[in-house]
């Protein structure tokens, strides 16, 4: 009775260990090979149960039950460990049955040669498995070594980095990219189709992966993310090639949200200051021009010279303010055109008149010769052409 109790407790403990290890693997969801400790546990339990079967009694069904227990439960993992433990079971139970046959303590009389053959088959399976395991380890060690070096390089960068294979599957994600996108590499590697996930973090990652697609070499793109907070990312995609063959891609991610906000504030400041300056400068311009033209009374030559210098300085300030406004509009993509039918002669003549005082000061004679026939009206933005002239 005590033997049965210990036997059942051992079997229950074995199943408990197997189940707990499997649950841990499922929780981690890591597609790694079964650890070598699992093989050792199964091997030890198979041999232990063979010993228990030997002392439990000569009944063949009991022996076969113990024999099948470990290999069948090994299917919880994969067929490789099942074959391995089957080999261990064949070897250990072969010895048990052979010994029982010699003592004539078993209810059937199989050939001793058959039992010995089973023993050698089991040993062969174990040796073959160990050889394959060693060969695979030696073959994969350079790959793992290269991957570890790549990870060390990417982890040392101060920008986000995502490494993809040739099928656009994620291989590595460095900590900076994890922080920017609020994701974890261990969780991302488990998801087959990231675009199908409703989570904002996965949707943001999908947008990063889609940027720079269908490229031939390198591209830089800015994307705006709205959730969970507004971010502007600069994604640089570089294809990894060898011998003209695409091996994968590297995506570098920079969070340029702060830079964009600073640029926006700078543009707004320039725009506000320029508008505030342009109004008084225009008033000063027309006041000086009225004095120069004698609308407020005659002025002496000396007074006229002083007013002309002030007028030119004011004009330079107006041009500077207009240039600042144009730069601000270009940065904000608000540089619009107003195309209207315009007389080119009148546009050129008005532009020349603005430089009358400058020409007189420098003693330059500028003559505008109009064509004999009036030029046709041109559909242009007169203010922009005026700046060019």
Coordinates of N, CA and C in Angstrom, one line a residue, residues 56-281:
X56 N 7.4 -2.9 -8.6 CA 5.9 -2.9 -8.4 C 5.3 -4.3 -8.7
X57 N 5.9 -4.9 -9.6 CA 5.4 -6.3 -9.9 C 5.6 -6.6 -11.4
X58 N 5.5 -7.9 -11.7 CA 5.8 -8.4 -13.0 C 4.7 -8.2 -14.0
X59 N 3.6 -7.6 -13.7 CA 2.5 -7.5 -14.6 C 2.8 -6.7 -15.8
X60 N 2.7 -7.2 -17.0 CA 3.0 -6.5 -18.2 C 2.2 -5.2 -18.4
X61 N 0.9 -5.2 -18.2 CA 0.2 -3.9 -18.4 C 0.7 -2.8 -17.5
X62 N 1.1 -3.1 -16.3 CA 1.7 -2.1 -15.4 C 3.0 -1.5 -16.0
X63 N 3.8 -2.4 -16.5 CA 5.1 -2.0 -17.0 C 4.9 -1.2 -18.3
X64 N 4.0 -1.6 -19.2 CA 3.7 -0.8 -20.4 C 3.1 0.6 -20.0
X65 N 2.3 0.6 -19.0 CA 1.7 1.9 -18.6 C 2.8 2.9 -18.1
X66 N 3.7 2.4 -17.3 CA 4.8 3.3 -17.0 C 5.7 3.6 -18.2
X67 N 5.8 2.7 -19.1 CA 6.6 2.9 -20.2 C 6.1 4.1 -21.1
X68 N 4.8 4.1 -21.3 CA 4.1 5.1 -22.1 C 3.9 6.5 -21.4
X69 N 4.0 6.5 -20.1 CA 3.6 7.7 -19.4 C 4.5 8.9 -19.8
X70 N 5.8 8.8 -19.7 CA 6.6 9.9 -19.9 C 6.7 10.4 -21.4
X71 N 6.8 9.4 -22.4 CA 6.8 9.9 -23.8 C 5.5 10.6 -24.1
X72 N 4.4 10.1 -23.7 CA 3.1 10.7 -24.1 C 2.9 12.1 -23.4
X73 N 3.3 12.2 -22.2 CA 3.2 13.6 -21.5 C 4.2 14.5 -22.2
X74 N 5.3 14.0 -22.8 CA 6.3 14.9 -23.4 C 5.7 15.6 -24.6
X75 N 4.6 15.1 -25.2 CA 4.0 15.8 -26.3 C 3.4 17.1 -25.9
X76 N 3.3 17.4 -24.6 CA 3.0 18.8 -24.2 C 3.9 19.8 -24.8
X77 N 5.2 19.4 -25.1 CA 6.2 20.3 -25.6 C 6.3 20.2 -27.1
X78 N 6.9 19.2 -27.6 CA 7.0 19.0 -29.0 C 7.5 17.5 -29.3
X79 N 7.5 17.2 -30.5 CA 7.8 15.8 -30.9 C 9.3 15.4 -30.6
X80 N 10.2 16.4 -30.5 CA 11.6 16.1 -30.3 C 11.8 15.6 -28.9
X81 N 11.2 16.2 -27.9 CA 11.4 15.7 -26.6 C 10.6 14.4 -26.4
X82 N 9.5 14.2 -27.1 CA 8.8 13.0 -27.1 C 9.7 11.8 -27.6
X83 N 10.4 12.0 -28.7 CA 11.3 11.0 -29.2 C 12.4 10.7 -28.3
X84 N 12.9 11.8 -27.7 CA 14.1 11.6 -26.8 C 13.7 10.8 -25.6
X85 N 12.5 11.2 -24.9 CA 12.1 10.4 -23.7 C 11.7 9.0 -24.1
X86 N 11.1 8.8 -25.3 CA 10.8 7.5 -25.8 C 12.1 6.6 -25.8
X87 N 13.1 7.2 -26.3 CA 14.4 6.5 -26.4 C 14.9 6.1 -25.0
X88 N 14.8 7.1 -24.1 CA 15.2 6.8 -22.7 C 14.3 5.7 -22.1
X89 N 13.0 5.7 -22.4 CA 12.1 4.7 -21.9 C 12.4 3.3 -22.4
X90 N 12.7 3.3 -23.8 CA 13.0 2.0 -24.4 C 14.2 1.4 -23.8
X91 N 15.2 2.2 -23.6 CA 16.5 1.7 -23.0 C 16.3 1.2 -21.6
X92 N 15.6 2.1 -20.7 CA 15.5 1.7 -19.3 C 14.5 0.5 -19.1
X93 N 13.4 0.5 -19.8 CA 12.5 -0.6 -19.7 C 13.0 -1.8 -20.4
X94 N 13.8 -1.7 -21.4 CA 14.4 -2.9 -21.9 C 15.3 -3.6 -20.9
X95 N 16.0 -2.9 -20.1 CA 16.8 -3.5 -19.1 C 15.9 -4.2 -18.0
X96 N 14.8 -3.5 -17.7 CA 13.8 -4.0 -16.7 C 13.3 -5.3 -17.2
X97 N 12.7 -5.3 -18.4 CA 12.1 -6.5 -19.0 C 13.1 -7.7 -19.1
X98 N 14.3 -7.3 -19.5 CA 15.4 -8.3 -19.7 C 15.7 -9.0 -18.4
X99 N 15.8 -8.2 -17.3 CA 16.0 -8.8 -16.0 C 14.9 -9.6 -15.5
X100 N 13.7 -9.2 -15.8 CA 12.5 -10.0 -15.3 C 12.4 -11.3 -16.1
X101 N 12.8 -11.3 -17.4 CA 12.8 -12.5 -18.2 C 13.8 -13.5 -17.6
X102 N 15.0 -13.0 -17.3 CA 16.0 -13.8 -16.8 C 15.6 -14.5 -15.5
X103 N 14.8 -13.7 -14.6 CA 14.4 -14.3 -13.4 C 13.0 -15.1 -13.5
X104 N 12.5 -15.1 -14.8 CA 11.3 -15.8 -15.1 C 10.1 -15.2 -14.2
X105 N 10.2 -13.9 -13.9 CA 9.2 -13.3 -13.1 C 8.2 -12.5 -13.9
X106 N 8.1 -12.8 -15.2 CA 7.2 -12.0 -16.0 C 6.2 -13.0 -16.7
X107 N 5.0 -12.6 -17.0 CA 4.0 -13.5 -17.5 C 4.1 -13.8 -19.0
X108 N 5.0 -13.2 -19.7 CA 5.2 -13.6 -21.1 C 6.6 -13.9 -21.4
X109 N 6.9 -14.5 -22.5 CA 8.3 -15.0 -22.8 C 8.7 -14.4 -24.1
X110 N 9.0 -13.1 -24.2 CA 9.5 -12.6 -25.5 C 11.0 -12.9 -25.6
X111 N 11.4 -12.8 -26.8 CA 12.8 -13.1 -27.0 C 13.8 -12.1 -26.3
X112 N 14.8 -12.7 -25.7 CA 15.8 -11.8 -25.1 C 16.5 -10.9 -26.1
X113 N 16.7 -11.4 -27.3 CA 17.3 -10.7 -28.4 C 16.4 -9.5 -28.7
X114 N 15.1 -9.6 -28.7 CA 14.2 -8.6 -29.1 C 14.3 -7.4 -28.0
X115 N 14.4 -7.8 -26.8 CA 14.5 -6.8 -25.7 C 15.8 -6.1 -25.8
X116 N 16.9 -6.8 -26.1 CA 18.2 -6.2 -26.2 C 18.2 -5.2 -27.4
X117 N 17.5 -5.6 -28.5 CA 17.4 -4.8 -29.7 C 16.7 -3.5 -29.3
X118 N 15.6 -3.6 -28.6 CA 15.0 -2.4 -28.1 C 15.9 -1.5 -27.3
X119 N 16.7 -2.1 -26.5 CA 17.6 -1.3 -25.6 C 18.6 -0.6 -26.5
X120 N 19.2 -1.2 -27.5 CA 20.1 -0.6 -28.4 C 19.5 0.5 -29.2
X121 N 18.2 0.3 -29.6 CA 17.5 1.3 -30.4 C 17.3 2.5 -29.6
X122 N 17.0 2.3 -28.3 CA 16.8 3.5 -27.4 C 18.1 4.3 -27.2
X123 N 19.2 3.5 -27.0 CA 20.5 4.2 -26.9 C 20.8 5.0 -28.2
X124 N 20.6 4.4 -29.3 CA 20.8 5.0 -30.6 C 20.0 6.3 -30.8
X125 N 18.8 6.3 -30.4 CA 17.9 7.5 -30.4 C 18.5 8.6 -29.6
X126 N 19.0 8.2 -28.4 CA 19.6 9.2 -27.5 C 20.8 9.8 -28.1
X127 N 21.7 9.0 -28.6 CA 23.0 9.5 -29.2 C 22.7 10.4 -30.4
X128 N 21.7 9.9 -31.3 CA 21.4 10.7 -32.4 C 20.8 12.1 -32.0
X129 N 20.0 12.1 -31.0 CA 19.4 13.4 -30.5 C 20.5 14.3 -30.0
X130 N 21.4 13.8 -29.2 CA 22.5 14.6 -28.7 C 23.4 15.1 -29.8
X131 N 23.7 14.3 -30.8 CA 24.5 14.8 -31.9 C 23.8 15.9 -32.7
X132 N 22.5 15.7 -32.9 CA 21.7 16.8 -33.7 C 21.7 18.1 -32.8
X133 N 21.5 17.9 -31.5 CA 21.5 19.1 -30.7 C 22.8 19.8 -30.7
X134 N 23.9 19.1 -30.6 CA 25.2 19.8 -30.7 C 25.5 20.4 -32.0
X135 N 25.1 19.7 -33.1 CA 25.3 20.3 -34.4 C 24.5 21.6 -34.6
X136 N 23.2 21.6 -34.2 CA 22.4 22.7 -34.3 C 22.9 23.9 -33.5
X137 N 23.4 23.6 -32.3 CA 24.0 24.6 -31.4 C 25.2 25.3 -32.1
X138 N 26.1 24.5 -32.6 CA 27.3 25.0 -33.3 C 26.9 25.8 -34.5
X139 N 25.9 25.4 -35.2 CA 25.5 26.1 -36.4 C 24.8 27.4 -36.2
X140 N 24.1 27.5 -35.1 CA 23.3 28.7 -34.7 C 24.1 29.7 -33.9
X141 N 25.2 29.2 -33.3 CA 26.0 30.1 -32.4 C 26.5 31.4 -33.2
X142 N 27.0 31.3 -34.4 CA 27.4 32.6 -35.1 C 26.2 33.5 -35.3
X143 N 25.0 32.9 -35.6 CA 23.9 33.7 -35.8 C 23.5 34.5 -34.6
X144 N 23.4 33.8 -33.4 CA 23.1 34.4 -32.2 C 24.1 35.4 -31.8
X145 N 25.4 35.1 -32.1 CA 26.5 36.1 -31.8 C 26.3 37.4 -32.6
X146 N 26.0 37.2 -33.9 CA 25.8 38.4 -34.7 C 24.6 39.2 -34.2
X147 N 23.5 38.5 -33.9 CA 22.3 39.2 -33.4 C 22.6 39.9 -32.1
X148 N 23.4 39.3 -31.2 CA 23.7 40.0 -29.9 C 24.5 41.3 -30.2
X149 N 25.5 41.2 -31.1 CA 26.3 42.4 -31.4 C 25.4 43.5 -32.0
X150 N 24.5 43.1 -32.9 CA 23.5 44.1 -33.5 C 22.7 44.7 -32.4
X151 N 22.2 43.9 -31.5 CA 21.4 44.5 -30.4 C 22.2 45.4 -29.5
X152 N 23.5 45.1 -29.2 CA 24.3 46.0 -28.4 C 24.5 47.3 -29.1
X153 N 24.7 47.3 -30.5 CA 24.8 48.6 -31.2 C 23.6 49.4 -31.2
X154 N 22.4 48.7 -31.4 CA 21.1 49.5 -31.5 C 20.8 50.0 -30.1
X155 N 21.1 49.2 -29.1 CA 20.7 49.7 -27.7 C 21.6 50.9 -27.3
X156 N 22.7 51.1 -27.9 CA 23.6 52.2 -27.5 C 23.2 53.5 -28.2
X157 N 22.3 53.4 -29.2 CA 21.9 54.6 -29.9 C 21.0 55.5 -29.1
X158 N 21.0 56.8 -29.3 CA 20.1 57.7 -28.6 C 18.9 58.0 -29.4
X159 N 18.7 57.3 -30.5 CA 17.5 57.4 -31.3 C 16.8 56.1 -31.3
X160 N 15.5 56.1 -31.6 CA 14.8 54.8 -31.7 C 15.2 54.0 -32.9
X161 N 15.3 52.7 -32.8 CA 15.7 51.9 -34.0 C 14.8 50.6 -34.0
X162 N 14.3 50.3 -35.2 CA 13.6 49.0 -35.4 C 14.2 48.3 -36.6
X163 N 14.6 47.1 -36.3 CA 15.3 46.2 -37.4 C 14.2 45.2 -37.9
X164 N 14.1 45.2 -39.3 CA 13.2 44.3 -39.9 C 13.9 43.3 -40.8
X165 N 13.3 42.2 -41.0 CA 13.9 41.2 -42.0 C 13.3 41.5 -43.3
X166 N 13.7 40.6 -44.3 CA 13.3 40.9 -45.7 C 11.8 40.7 -45.9
X167 N 11.1 40.1 -45.0 CA 9.6 39.9 -45.0 C 8.9 41.0 -44.2
X168 N 9.7 42.0 -43.8 CA 9.2 43.1 -43.0 C 8.7 42.7 -41.6
X169 N 9.2 41.7 -41.1 CA 8.9 41.3 -39.7 C 9.9 41.9 -38.8
X170 N 9.5 42.3 -37.6 CA 10.3 42.9 -36.6 C 11.3 41.9 -36.0
X171 N 12.6 42.3 -36.0 CA 13.6 41.4 -35.4 C 14.0 42.0 -34.0
X172 N 14.3 43.3 -34.1 CA 14.8 43.9 -32.8 C 14.2 45.3 -32.7
X173 N 13.9 45.7 -31.4 CA 13.5 47.1 -31.1 C 14.3 47.5 -30.0
X174 N 15.0 48.7 -30.1 CA 15.9 49.2 -29.0 C 15.0 49.9 -28.0
X175 N 15.6 50.1 -26.8 CA 14.8 50.7 -25.7 C 14.3 52.1 -26.0
X176 N 15.0 52.9 -26.8 CA 14.5 54.3 -27.1 C 13.3 54.2 -27.9
X177 N 13.2 53.3 -28.9 CA 12.0 53.1 -29.7 C 10.8 52.6 -28.8
X178 N 11.1 51.7 -27.9 CA 10.1 51.3 -26.9 C 9.5 52.4 -26.1
X179 N 10.4 53.3 -25.7 CA 10.0 54.5 -24.9 C 9.1 55.5 -25.8
X180 N 9.6 55.7 -27.0 CA 8.8 56.7 -27.8 C 7.4 56.2 -28.2
X181 N 7.4 54.9 -28.5 CA 6.1 54.3 -29.0 C 5.3 53.6 -27.9
X182 N 5.9 53.6 -26.7 CA 5.2 53.0 -25.5 C 4.8 51.6 -25.8
X183 N 5.8 50.8 -26.2 CA 5.6 49.4 -26.5 C 6.7 48.6 -25.8
X184 N 6.6 47.2 -25.9 CA 7.6 46.3 -25.4 C 7.9 45.3 -26.4
X185 N 9.2 45.1 -26.7 CA 9.6 44.2 -27.7 C 9.1 42.8 -27.5
X186 N 9.1 42.3 -26.3 CA 8.7 40.9 -26.0 C 7.2 40.7 -26.4
X187 N 6.4 41.8 -26.2 CA 5.0 41.6 -26.6 C 4.8 41.8 -28.1
X188 N 5.5 42.7 -28.7 CA 5.4 42.9 -30.2 C 5.8 41.7 -31.0
X189 N 6.8 41.0 -30.6 CA 7.3 39.8 -31.3 C 6.2 38.7 -31.3
X190 N 5.3 38.8 -30.4 CA 4.2 37.7 -30.4 C 3.1 38.0 -31.3
X191 N 2.9 39.2 -31.8 CA 1.8 39.6 -32.6 C 2.1 39.4 -34.1
X192 N 1.2 38.7 -34.7 CA 1.4 38.4 -36.2 C 1.0 39.6 -37.0
X193 N -0.1 40.2 -36.8 CA -0.6 41.3 -37.6 C -0.8 42.5 -36.7
X194 N 0.2 43.4 -36.6 CA 0.1 44.5 -35.7 C -1.0 45.5 -36.1
X195 N -1.2 45.6 -37.4 CA -2.2 46.6 -37.9 C -3.6 46.2 -37.5
X196 N -3.9 45.0 -37.1 CA -5.2 44.6 -36.7 C -5.5 44.9 -35.3
X197 N -4.5 45.3 -34.5 CA -4.7 45.6 -33.1 C -5.4 47.0 -32.9
X198 N -6.4 47.1 -32.1 CA -7.0 48.4 -31.9 C -6.3 49.3 -30.9
X199 N -5.3 48.8 -30.2 CA -4.5 49.6 -29.2 C -3.8 50.7 -29.9
X200 N -3.8 52.0 -29.4 CA -3.2 53.1 -30.0 C -1.7 52.9 -30.2
X201 N -1.0 52.3 -29.2 CA 0.4 52.1 -29.3 C 0.8 51.2 -30.5
X202 N 0.0 50.1 -30.8 CA 0.2 49.2 -31.9 C -0.1 49.9 -33.2
X203 N -1.2 50.8 -33.2 CA -1.5 51.5 -34.4 C -0.4 52.5 -34.8
X204 N 0.2 53.1 -33.7 CA 1.3 54.0 -34.0 C 2.5 53.3 -34.6
X205 N 2.8 52.1 -34.0 CA 3.9 51.3 -34.5 C 3.6 50.9 -36.0
X206 N 2.4 50.6 -36.3 CA 2.0 50.2 -37.6 C 2.3 51.3 -38.6
X207 N 2.0 52.6 -38.2 CA 2.2 53.7 -39.0 C 3.7 53.9 -39.3
X208 N 4.5 53.7 -38.2 CA 6.0 53.8 -38.4 C 6.5 52.7 -39.4
X209 N 5.9 51.5 -39.3 CA 6.3 50.4 -40.2 C 5.9 50.7 -41.6
X210 N 4.8 51.3 -41.8 CA 4.3 51.6 -43.2 C 5.0 52.8 -43.8
X211 N 5.6 53.7 -43.0 CA 6.3 54.8 -43.6 C 7.6 54.3 -44.3
X212 N 7.9 54.9 -45.4 CA 9.1 54.5 -46.2 C 9.0 53.2 -46.9
X213 N 7.7 52.7 -47.0 CA 7.6 51.4 -47.7 C 7.7 51.6 -49.2
X214 N 8.0 50.6 -49.9 CA 8.2 50.7 -51.4 C 9.4 51.6 -51.8
X215 N 10.5 51.4 -51.1 CA 11.6 52.2 -51.3 C 12.7 51.4 -52.1
X216 N 13.7 52.2 -52.6 CA 14.8 51.5 -53.3 C 16.1 51.7 -52.4
X217 N 16.1 52.8 -51.6 CA 17.3 53.0 -50.8 C 17.0 53.5 -49.5
X218 N 16.9 54.9 -49.4 CA 16.7 55.5 -48.1 C 15.7 56.6 -48.3
X219 N 14.8 56.8 -47.3 CA 13.8 57.9 -47.3 C 13.6 58.4 -45.9
X220 N 13.2 59.7 -45.8 CA 12.9 60.3 -44.5 C 11.5 60.9 -44.6
X221 N 10.8 60.6 -43.6 CA 9.4 61.0 -43.6 C 8.9 61.4 -42.2
X222 N 8.1 62.4 -42.1 CA 7.5 62.9 -40.9 C 6.1 62.4 -40.7
X223 N 5.8 61.9 -39.6 CA 4.4 61.4 -39.3 C 4.0 62.0 -38.0
X224 N 2.7 62.3 -38.0 CA 2.1 62.9 -36.8 C 1.2 61.8 -36.1
X225 N 1.4 61.6 -34.8 CA 0.6 60.7 -34.1 C -0.3 61.4 -33.1
X226 N -1.5 61.1 -33.0 CA -2.5 61.8 -32.1 C -2.7 61.2 -30.8
X227 N -2.6 59.8 -30.7 CA -2.8 59.1 -29.4 C -1.6 58.3 -29.0
X228 N -1.4 58.2 -27.7 CA -2.1 58.7 -26.5 C -1.8 60.2 -26.3
X229 N -0.8 60.8 -27.0 CA -0.5 62.2 -27.0 C 0.0 62.6 -28.4
X230 N -0.1 63.8 -28.7 CA 0.3 64.2 -30.0 C 1.8 64.2 -30.1
X231 N 2.4 63.6 -31.1 CA 3.8 63.5 -31.3 C 4.1 63.6 -32.8
X232 N 5.2 64.3 -33.1 CA 5.7 64.3 -34.5 C 7.0 63.6 -34.6
X233 N 7.0 62.5 -35.4 CA 8.2 61.7 -35.5 C 8.8 61.8 -36.8
X234 N 10.1 61.8 -36.8 CA 10.9 61.7 -38.1 C 11.4 60.3 -38.2
X235 N 10.9 59.6 -39.3 CA 11.3 58.2 -39.5 C 12.2 58.1 -40.7
X236 N 13.4 57.6 -40.5 CA 14.3 57.4 -41.6 C 14.4 55.9 -41.9
X237 N 14.1 55.5 -43.1 CA 14.1 54.1 -43.5 C 15.3 53.8 -44.4
X238 N 16.1 52.9 -44.0 CA 17.3 52.5 -44.8 C 17.2 51.0 -45.1
X239 N 17.3 50.7 -46.4 CA 17.2 49.3 -46.8 C 18.6 48.6 -46.6
X240 N 18.6 47.4 -46.1 CA 19.9 46.7 -45.9 C 20.0 45.7 -47.1
X241 N 21.1 45.9 -47.9 CA 21.2 45.1 -49.1 C 22.6 44.4 -49.1
X242 N 22.7 43.3 -49.8 CA 23.9 42.6 -50.0 C 23.9 42.0 -51.4
X243 N 24.8 42.4 -52.2 CA 24.8 41.9 -53.6 C 23.5 42.2 -54.4
X244 N 23.0 43.4 -54.1 CA 21.7 43.8 -54.8 C 20.5 43.1 -54.3
X245 N 20.6 42.3 -53.3 CA 19.5 41.6 -52.7 C 19.1 42.2 -51.4
X246 N 17.8 42.5 -51.2 CA 17.3 43.2 -50.0 C 17.3 42.1 -48.8
X247 N 18.0 42.4 -47.8 CA 18.0 41.5 -46.6 C 17.1 42.0 -45.5
X248 N 16.8 43.3 -45.5 CA 15.9 43.8 -44.5 C 15.9 45.3 -44.5
X249 N 15.5 45.9 -43.4 CA 15.5 47.4 -43.3 C 15.7 47.9 -41.9
X250 N 16.2 49.1 -41.8 CA 16.4 49.7 -40.5 C 15.7 51.0 -40.4
X251 N 14.8 51.1 -39.4 CA 14.0 52.4 -39.3 C 14.6 53.1 -38.0
X252 N 15.0 54.3 -38.3 CA 15.5 55.2 -37.2 C 14.4 56.2 -36.9
X253 N 14.1 56.4 -35.6 CA 12.9 57.2 -35.2 C 13.4 58.3 -34.2
X254 N 13.1 59.5 -34.6 CA 13.4 60.7 -33.8 C 12.1 61.4 -33.4
X255 N 12.0 61.8 -32.1 CA 10.8 62.5 -31.7 C 11.2 64.0 -31.8
X256 N 10.6 64.7 -32.8 CA 10.9 66.1 -33.1 C 9.7 67.0 -32.7
X257 N 8.9 66.5 -31.8 CA 7.7 67.3 -31.4 C 8.2 68.6 -30.8
X258 N 9.2 68.6 -29.9 CA 9.6 69.8 -29.3 C 10.2 70.8 -30.3
X259 N 11.0 70.3 -31.2 CA 11.6 71.1 -32.3 C 10.5 71.8 -33.1
X260 N 9.5 71.0 -33.5 CA 8.4 71.6 -34.2 C 7.6 72.7 -33.5
X261 N 7.4 72.4 -32.2 CA 6.7 73.4 -31.3 C 7.5 74.7 -31.2
X262 N 8.9 74.6 -31.1 CA 9.7 75.8 -31.0 C 9.7 76.5 -32.4
X263 N 9.7 75.8 -33.5 CA 9.6 76.5 -34.8 C 8.3 77.2 -35.0
X264 N 7.2 76.5 -34.5 CA 5.9 77.1 -34.6 C 5.8 78.4 -33.8
X265 N 6.4 78.4 -32.6 CA 6.3 79.6 -31.7 C 7.2 80.7 -32.3
X266 N 8.3 80.3 -32.9 CA 9.2 81.3 -33.6 C 8.5 82.0 -34.8
X267 N 7.8 81.2 -35.6 CA 7.1 81.7 -36.7 C 6.0 82.6 -36.3
X268 N 5.2 82.2 -35.2 CA 4.2 83.1 -34.8 C 4.7 84.4 -34.2
X269 N 5.8 84.3 -33.5 CA 6.4 85.6 -33.0 C 6.8 86.5 -34.2
X270 N 7.5 85.9 -35.2 CA 7.9 86.7 -36.3 C 6.7 87.4 -37.0
X271 N 5.6 86.6 -37.2 CA 4.4 87.0 -37.9 C 3.8 88.2 -37.1
X272 N 3.7 88.0 -35.8 CA 3.1 89.1 -34.9 C 3.9 90.4 -35.0
X273 N 5.2 90.2 -34.8 CA 6.1 91.4 -34.7 C 6.1 92.1 -36.1
X274 N 6.1 91.3 -37.2 CA 6.1 91.9 -38.5 C 4.9 92.7 -38.8
X275 N 3.7 92.1 -38.4 CA 2.5 92.9 -38.6 C 2.4 94.1 -37.8
X276 N 2.9 94.0 -36.6 CA 2.9 95.2 -35.7 C 3.8 96.3 -36.2
X277 N 4.9 95.9 -36.9 CA 5.9 96.9 -37.4 C 5.4 97.5 -38.7
X278 N 4.8 96.7 -39.5 CA 4.4 97.2 -40.9 C 3.5 98.4 -40.9
X279 N 2.5 98.4 -40.0 CA 1.5 99.5 -40.0 C 2.2 100.8 -39.7
X280 N 3.0 101.0 -38.6 CA 3.6 102.3 -38.4 C 4.6 102.7 -39.5
X281 N 5.3 101.7 -40.0 CA 6.3 102.0 -41.1 C 5.6 102.5 -42.3

